[in-house]
Amino acid sequence: MSKYIFVTGGVVSSLGKGIASASIGKLLETRGLTVTILKCDPYLNVDPGTMNPYQHGEVYVTDDGAETDLDLGHYERFTNGRFSKDNNITAGKIYYSVITKERRGDYLGKTVQIIPHITDEIKCGLKKVAKEHDVDVVIVEIGGTVGDIESLPFLEAIRQLRWEMGEHYAINIHVTLLPYIKSCGEQKTKPTQHSVGTLREIGIQPDILLCRTERPISMEQREKIALFCNVDVEGVIEAADVKSIYECPSAFKKEHLDTLILKKLNIKAPDKDLKAWEDFVVKRVRHPKREVNVAVVGKYIQLPDAYKSIYEALGHGGIACDAKVNIFKLDSEDLEKGKIDRFFKNIHGILVPGGFGSRGIEGKIRAIKFAREKNIPFFGICLGMQLATVEFARSVCGMKTANSTEFDKHTKDPVISLLAEQHQVVNLGATMRLGAYPCHLEKDTKAHAAYKKDDISERHRHRYEFNNEYREALESRGLVIAGTNVERKLVEMVEVKGHRWFVGCQFHPEFQSKPDKAHPLFKDFVAAALAV
């Protein structure tokens, strides 16, 4: 039977529960255990697919087409796991399921309540993941902060599940904050005490405390926290700030977190170090041999999490090339007026990521034109690939009004258009082309050189596609169709003949990149930028 680690958070949000969960998964895998990680989000959206990036950040997509929380990206980057729709449970999904059952009559006339019906549905979701993945340990991250009304059903569910499973089958790790007050020169433990107190009122006693801190925790402070929070002194773990999130597994290893977890779960596994991870990932992050400047031209630049996987994948490409990637974030609206070259001084590569809506589109097109004409390595992802096609049609093929029907429904030259099946779509949630689809690569292309194989599978999230009616005209002027979905005759990748490195892809390669195994397109893009 799988054992469970429940990760909760207190005091404030954004303490890094997702990174902590992913790091714990990495540590346990290093010791030979199989792991899966699940995120419970307390919001009432069924999934984040319809949410504005400014509200939620990036929407991460799994192979089976689930639109999930961005923490699943951290889970997949740190571990060997391949996650699915079942690895992200939202309050909306739970309530929707329960109400559907009630309407169907499944509860046989009973009054439907939070307890037991909602909590039972949550527990079913947690057990389902363990059964389907058949792993040694299931790590469950509870979103939000202890004390939030929204997360109470999830906390009650894990309290019940822990009680049902018994000792050594489930533990709670509570991530909390130790603020340092500069005016009095003290590190304060009171917020942690209050947070643990709130958790205990719910009926959950934490086994381990991960204490986020800017400064080292003294033994005196550890003993004080242990005494007032009713945990062992060894269970007070220092989670100090690090320069890179990829240093977290090593930091936790030094605190013997993995050994403590195995002890509390009564699991015996050989102790192994993180030498391979530290030698390849951590050392190259800390001491890169070279540097390169890459501009990311987006419309949600103000929010770091909106392009989280893009930024991480660029870093992975840098790790593979033993280089630091300096990312310059450019708001595409700022590029719509004035001289374009002033934005790209000392820039060695330009990346245009995905997005929705017409705001800032012309700025992205100007950036793409600059990269094409100045022979600067260019990488277009999803919308970036579509706009590269639009720019080529306008500038090279003479189709001055070429556009995507997403932005101009009446354009004379719709080189990007809505798929036929999308015309009937009414509901926005989970109705795009989502998840993994196959792609055949043409030989003698930058794409084939990167992947080094003929057929690949990548994850998608979009509604609009390359319009095949314009394929012949665009190819005749030098646009290379580098990859296609053969079954559906859909263009997946484009390149520009004779350019140093100009690649656009309809899919999202950033979702399959890892720090110790950079995605081939990101690796080759960074390598091309380094060669400028």
XYZ file of C-alpha atoms in Angstrom, residues 1 12-13 25 45 47 77 89 100 107 112 120 124 211 238 270 310 349 352 355 380 417 419 422 448 479 495:
27
model
C 0.000 0.000 0.000
C 1.760 33.431 4.200
C 1.327 32.127 0.671
C 10.139 13.645 -4.513
C -12.633 26.704 -11.020
C -9.264 23.762 -13.758
C 11.097 18.759 -13.740
C -7.590 18.133 -7.854
C -23.435 15.552 -10.683
C -26.911 9.397 -2.891
C -25.461 16.008 0.657
C -15.030 11.338 0.713
C -11.245 8.952 -3.470
C 10.991 26.636 8.195
C 15.884 24.767 7.949
C 19.755 2.678 0.947
C 9.654 28.963 -20.604
C 18.434 35.315 -29.268
C 8.169 34.685 -28.570
C -0.681 33.675 -25.460
C 8.536 30.879 -31.668
C -7.301 30.014 -38.866
C -10.001 24.418 -36.991
C -13.595 24.607 -33.143
C 15.456 17.112 -37.034
C 9.226 28.954 -45.437
C 11.598 27.297 -40.259
